[in-house]
Coordinates of C-alpha atoms in Angstrom, one line a residue:
Chain A
Q1 CA 0.0 0.0 0.0
K2 CA 1.6 3.3 -1.1
E3 CA 1.4 5.9 1.6
V4 CA 2.0 9.5 2.3
E5 CA 2.4 10.6 5.9
Q6 CA 2.0 14.0 7.4
N7 CA 1.8 15.2 11.0
S8 CA -1.8 16.3 11.4
G9 CA -0.9 19.2 13.7
P10 CA -2.1 21.7 14.5
L11 CA 1.3 23.4 14.0
S12 CA 1.1 26.8 15.7
V13 CA 3.6 29.5 14.9
P14 CA 3.8 33.2 15.6
E15 CA 3.4 35.7 12.9
G16 CA 6.7 36.4 11.1
A17 CA 8.2 33.0 12.0
I18 CA 9.2 30.2 9.7
A19 CA 6.7 27.3 9.5
S20 CA 8.1 23.9 8.6
L21 CA 5.8 21.2 7.2
N22 CA 7.0 17.7 6.6
C23 CA 5.9 14.7 4.6
T24 CA 7.3 11.2 4.0
Y25 CA 6.3 8.8 1.3
S26 CA 6.7 5.1 0.6
D27 CA 6.8 4.8 -3.2
R28 CA 10.4 4.9 -4.3
G29 CA 9.4 5.3 -7.9
S30 CA 7.6 8.6 -7.3
Q31 CA 9.0 11.5 -9.4
S32 CA 6.8 14.5 -8.8
F33 CA 5.8 16.0 -5.5
F34 CA 3.2 18.7 -4.7
W35 CA 2.0 20.9 -1.9
Y36 CA -1.6 22.1 -1.8
R37 CA -3.1 24.6 0.5
Q38 CA -6.7 24.2 1.6
Y39 CA -8.7 26.8 3.5
S40 CA -11.6 25.5 5.6
G41 CA -14.6 24.8 3.3
K42 CA -12.6 25.4 0.1
S43 CA -10.9 23.2 -2.5
P44 CA -7.2 22.4 -2.5
E45 CA -5.0 25.0 -4.3
L46 CA -1.7 24.1 -5.7
I47 CA 1.1 26.2 -4.3
M48 CA 4.4 24.3 -5.1
F49 CA 5.7 21.4 -7.0
I50 CA 9.1 19.8 -7.0
Y51 CA 10.7 17.0 -8.9
S52 CA 14.4 17.3 -8.4
N53 CA 16.4 16.7 -5.2
G54 CA 17.2 19.9 -3.4
D55 CA 15.3 23.2 -2.8
K56 CA 12.9 25.1 -4.9
E57 CA 11.9 28.6 -3.9
D58 CA 8.8 30.6 -4.9
G59 CA 8.3 33.8 -2.9
R60 CA 7.9 33.0 0.8
F61 CA 7.6 29.3 0.0
T62 CA 10.5 26.8 -0.3
A63 CA 9.9 23.1 -1.1
Q64 CA 12.7 20.7 -0.2
L65 CA 13.0 17.2 -1.6
N66 CA 15.3 14.3 -0.6
K67 CA 14.5 11.2 -2.6
A68 CA 17.0 9.0 -0.8
S69 CA 15.2 9.7 2.5
Q70 CA 11.8 9.8 0.8
Y71 CA 11.1 13.1 2.4
V72 CA 9.5 16.3 1.2
S73 CA 9.1 19.5 3.2
L74 CA 7.6 23.0 2.8
L75 CA 9.0 26.0 4.5
I76 CA 6.9 29.2 4.8
R77 CA 9.0 32.2 5.7
D78 CA 7.5 35.3 7.4
S79 CA 4.3 33.4 8.2
Q80 CA 1.2 35.5 8.1
P81 CA -2.3 34.8 9.7
S82 CA -3.5 34.4 6.1
D83 CA -1.3 31.3 5.8
S84 CA -3.5 29.6 8.4
A85 CA -4.9 26.6 6.5
T86 CA -4.4 22.8 6.0
Y87 CA -1.4 21.9 3.8
L88 CA -1.7 18.7 1.8
C89 CA 1.4 16.8 0.6
A90 CA 0.8 14.9 -2.7
V91 CA 3.0 12.4 -4.4
E92 CA 2.7 11.2 -8.0
T93 CA 2.4 7.4 -8.1
S94 CA 4.7 5.4 -10.2
G95 CA 1.7 3.7 -11.8
G96 CA 1.1 6.4 -14.4
Y97 CA -2.1 8.4 -15.4
N98 CA -0.9 11.4 -13.4
K99 CA -2.4 9.9 -10.3
L100 CA -1.6 11.4 -6.9
I101 CA -1.6 10.0 -3.4
F102 CA -2.4 12.6 -0.7
G103 CA -1.4 12.8 2.9
A104 CA -4.1 13.7 5.4
G105 CA -2.7 17.2 5.8
T106 CA -1.1 19.4 8.4
R107 CA -3.2 22.2 9.9
L108 CA -1.2 25.3 10.3
A109 CA -2.2 28.1 12.7
V110 CA -0.3 31.4 12.5
H111 CA -1.2 33.7 15.5
P112 CA -0.6 37.4 15.6
Chain B
D1 CA -8.6 29.5 -11.5
A2 CA -8.7 26.5 -13.7
G3 CA -12.0 26.2 -15.6
I4 CA -13.6 23.5 -13.5
T5 CA -17.2 23.5 -12.3
Q6 CA -19.1 21.0 -10.2
S7 CA -22.8 20.5 -9.9
P8 CA -24.6 20.4 -7.6
R9 CA -22.6 22.2 -5.0
H10 CA -24.7 20.9 -2.2
K11 CA -27.1 17.9 -2.1
V12 CA -29.1 16.2 0.6
T13 CA -30.5 12.8 -0.3
E14 CA -32.0 9.7 1.3
T15 CA -30.4 6.3 1.7
G16 CA -31.1 4.1 -1.3
T17 CA -31.6 6.8 -3.9
P18 CA -29.3 7.2 -6.9
V19 CA -27.2 10.4 -7.1
T20 CA -25.2 11.8 -10.0
L21 CA -22.5 14.5 -9.6
R22 CA -21.2 16.4 -12.6
C23 CA -17.7 17.8 -13.3
H24 CA -17.3 20.1 -16.2
Q25 CA -14.0 21.5 -17.5
T26 CA -13.2 24.1 -20.1
E27 CA -9.4 23.4 -20.2
N28 CA -9.5 20.4 -22.6
H29 CA -7.3 18.5 -20.2
R30 CA -6.9 14.8 -20.8
Y31 CA -7.1 13.4 -17.2
M32 CA -10.0 13.8 -14.8
Y33 CA -10.4 12.5 -11.3
W34 CA -13.0 12.1 -8.6
Y35 CA -12.0 12.2 -4.9
R36 CA -13.8 12.2 -1.7
Q37 CA -12.5 14.0 1.4
D38 CA -13.4 12.9 4.9
P39 CA -11.9 14.0 8.3
G40 CA -8.8 12.1 9.1
H41 CA -8.5 10.5 5.7
G42 CA -7.5 13.3 3.4
L43 CA -8.3 13.0 -0.3
R44 CA -9.0 9.5 -1.6
L45 CA -9.3 8.6 -5.2
I46 CA -12.6 7.1 -6.3
H47 CA -12.3 6.8 -10.1
Y48 CA -10.2 8.5 -12.8
S49 CA -10.4 9.0 -16.6
Y50 CA -7.5 9.1 -19.0
G51 CA -9.6 9.9 -22.1
V52 CA -13.2 9.8 -23.5
K53 CA -14.7 6.5 -22.5
D54 CA -11.4 5.5 -20.7
T55 CA -11.9 5.1 -17.0
D56 CA -10.5 3.1 -14.1
K57 CA -11.0 2.5 -10.4
G58 CA -9.2 4.3 -7.6
E59 CA -8.7 3.1 -4.0
V60 CA -12.3 3.6 -2.8
S61 CA -14.5 2.8 -5.9
D62 CA -17.0 0.4 -4.3
G63 CA -20.5 1.8 -4.7
Y64 CA -19.5 4.3 -7.3
S65 CA -19.5 4.4 -11.1
V66 CA -18.3 7.0 -13.6
S67 CA -18.8 7.9 -17.2
R68 CA -17.0 10.2 -19.6
S69 CA -18.7 10.6 -23.0
K70 CA -17.1 14.0 -23.8
T71 CA -13.7 15.4 -22.9
E72 CA -15.2 18.2 -20.8
D73 CA -17.6 16.1 -18.7
F74 CA -16.9 13.5 -16.0
L75 CA -19.9 12.1 -14.1
L76 CA -19.9 10.3 -10.8
T77 CA -22.9 8.1 -9.9
L78 CA -23.7 6.7 -6.6
E79 CA -26.0 3.8 -7.6
S80 CA -27.7 3.5 -4.2
A81 CA -26.5 6.1 -1.8
T82 CA -25.6 5.0 1.8
S83 CA -24.8 7.1 4.8
S84 CA -21.1 6.1 4.5
Q85 CA -21.0 8.1 1.3
T86 CA -21.7 11.4 3.1
S87 CA -18.7 13.4 2.2
V88 CA -17.2 16.2 0.2
Y89 CA -16.5 15.2 -3.4
F90 CA -13.9 17.0 -5.5
C91 CA -13.2 16.7 -9.1
A92 CA -9.7 17.4 -10.4
I93 CA -8.1 17.7 -13.9
S94 CA -4.6 17.3 -15.2
R95 CA -3.2 18.2 -18.6
G96 CA -0.5 15.5 -18.9
G97 CA 1.8 15.2 -21.8
E98 CA 4.8 17.2 -23.0
G99 CA 5.7 20.1 -20.7
S100 CA 3.4 19.0 -17.9
Y101 CA 4.6 18.2 -14.4
N102 CA 1.4 16.2 -13.8
E103 CA -0.1 18.8 -11.4
Q104 CA -3.8 18.5 -10.7
F105 CA -6.2 21.3 -10.3
F106 CA -9.4 21.0 -8.3
G107 CA -13.0 22.0 -8.7
P108 CA -15.0 23.8 -5.9
G109 CA -16.4 20.6 -4.5
T110 CA -19.8 19.1 -3.8
R111 CA -21.0 18.5 -0.3
L112 CA -23.2 15.4 -0.2
T113 CA -25.3 14.4 2.8
V114 CA -27.0 11.0 2.7
L115 CA -29.7 10.7 5.4

């Protein structure tokens, strides 16, 4: 059974701090990795994707990938209360058809 | 926002009745997916489609069927709704092919309650 694991949280950080969200996956054949943000009552919104080992930065967000350790992380710098949401890690399966397996999500709370 | 709509957005129905949810896209993407989202389980794949009339089962397909007669429409049918199918249902699309990183984009969701 292919799995994606995330700490459910809540992860509570003060405004302006760095939030670090982590994800591990079991399918060694996975090549593409995604982070989605989901506000309460809304649909998931893609915020980052990464497919090479190392870091990928986009504004305040940095995705980090370590395929040898089967580990993906998302760093949010200068966290804002508007970043408070559930963050879903998704991993493309090696079975094709662009299928993704999602973790259950980490709830992030940024307090002023 | 990706051009994805879902209908209805909310539905309350009774146990044993058939229910059909519709997903419509204007992006001409090849792949379409139906997920359900429940507390503690995250998003789970019900069925997916990789082309017109080409569909396959996901991890939680029991009690559901799908059809895709046109590129833009993907229908999810609950043959005989049960209370365990009370959930939020999301449709997603993915372009695939050259230049794509296989990212999926989600519709607004349908909240289904089975009494």
